[in-house]
Coordinates of C-alpha atoms in Angstrom, one line a residue:
X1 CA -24.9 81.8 -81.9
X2 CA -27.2 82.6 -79.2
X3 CA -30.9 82.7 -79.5
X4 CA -34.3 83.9 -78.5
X5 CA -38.2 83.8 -78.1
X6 CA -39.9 86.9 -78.2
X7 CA -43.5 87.2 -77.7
X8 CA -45.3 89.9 -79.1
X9 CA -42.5 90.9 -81.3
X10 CA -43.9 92.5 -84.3
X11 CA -44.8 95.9 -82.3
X12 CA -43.8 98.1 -79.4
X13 CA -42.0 96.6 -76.6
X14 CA -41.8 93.3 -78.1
X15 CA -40.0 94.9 -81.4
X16 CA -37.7 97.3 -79.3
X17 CA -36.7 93.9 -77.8
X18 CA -36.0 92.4 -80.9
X19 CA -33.8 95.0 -81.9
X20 CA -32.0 95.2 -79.0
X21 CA -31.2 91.7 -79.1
X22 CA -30.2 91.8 -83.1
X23 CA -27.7 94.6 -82.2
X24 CA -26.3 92.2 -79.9
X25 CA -26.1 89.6 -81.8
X26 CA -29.0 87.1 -80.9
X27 CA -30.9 84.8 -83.4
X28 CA -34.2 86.0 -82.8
X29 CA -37.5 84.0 -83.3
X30 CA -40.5 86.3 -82.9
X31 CA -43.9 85.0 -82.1
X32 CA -46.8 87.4 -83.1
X33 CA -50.6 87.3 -84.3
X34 CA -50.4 89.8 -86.8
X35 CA -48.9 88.5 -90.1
X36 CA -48.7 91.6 -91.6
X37 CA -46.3 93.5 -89.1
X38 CA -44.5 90.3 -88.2
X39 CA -43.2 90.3 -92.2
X40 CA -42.4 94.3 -91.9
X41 CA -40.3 93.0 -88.8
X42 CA -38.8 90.2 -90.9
X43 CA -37.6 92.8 -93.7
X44 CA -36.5 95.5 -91.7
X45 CA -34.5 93.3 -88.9
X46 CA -34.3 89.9 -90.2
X47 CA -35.8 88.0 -87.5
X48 CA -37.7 85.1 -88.2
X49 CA -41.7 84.9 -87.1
X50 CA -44.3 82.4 -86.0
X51 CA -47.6 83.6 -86.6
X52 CA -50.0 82.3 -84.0
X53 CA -52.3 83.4 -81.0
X54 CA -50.3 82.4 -77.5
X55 CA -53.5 83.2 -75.8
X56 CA -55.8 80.1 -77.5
X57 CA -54.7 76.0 -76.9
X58 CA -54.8 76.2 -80.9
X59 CA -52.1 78.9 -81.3
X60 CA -50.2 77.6 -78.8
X61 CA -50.2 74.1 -80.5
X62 CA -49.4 75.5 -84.1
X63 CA -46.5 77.7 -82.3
X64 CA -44.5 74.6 -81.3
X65 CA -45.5 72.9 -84.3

């Protein structure tokens, strides 16, 4: 199976891109800051979510943790 990172993929652009990617058959990861859409995502398109903030050394660390 093929896979993916998306950033930013509990919301907008980030979530279309999810989708798109589920419909063509990706494993997606998604990597958001906001828990409670990320888990919404995780229900309605089964893609599977870091929570953490890209834009801090902290988030970045507990990401690739």
């Amino acid at each position: 199976m093929k896979h993916v990172v998306i950033t930013g993929a509990a919301d907008g652009i980030g979530k279309a891109l999810a989708q798109r990617f589920v419909q063509a058959g990706y494993d997606v990861m998604g990597v958001d800051v906001d828990a409670e859409r990320a888990a919404d995502v995780e229900r309605e398109l089964g893609v599977t979510f870091v929570i953490g903030d890209l834009s801090l050394d902290t988030g970045i660390v507990q990401v690739l943790d």
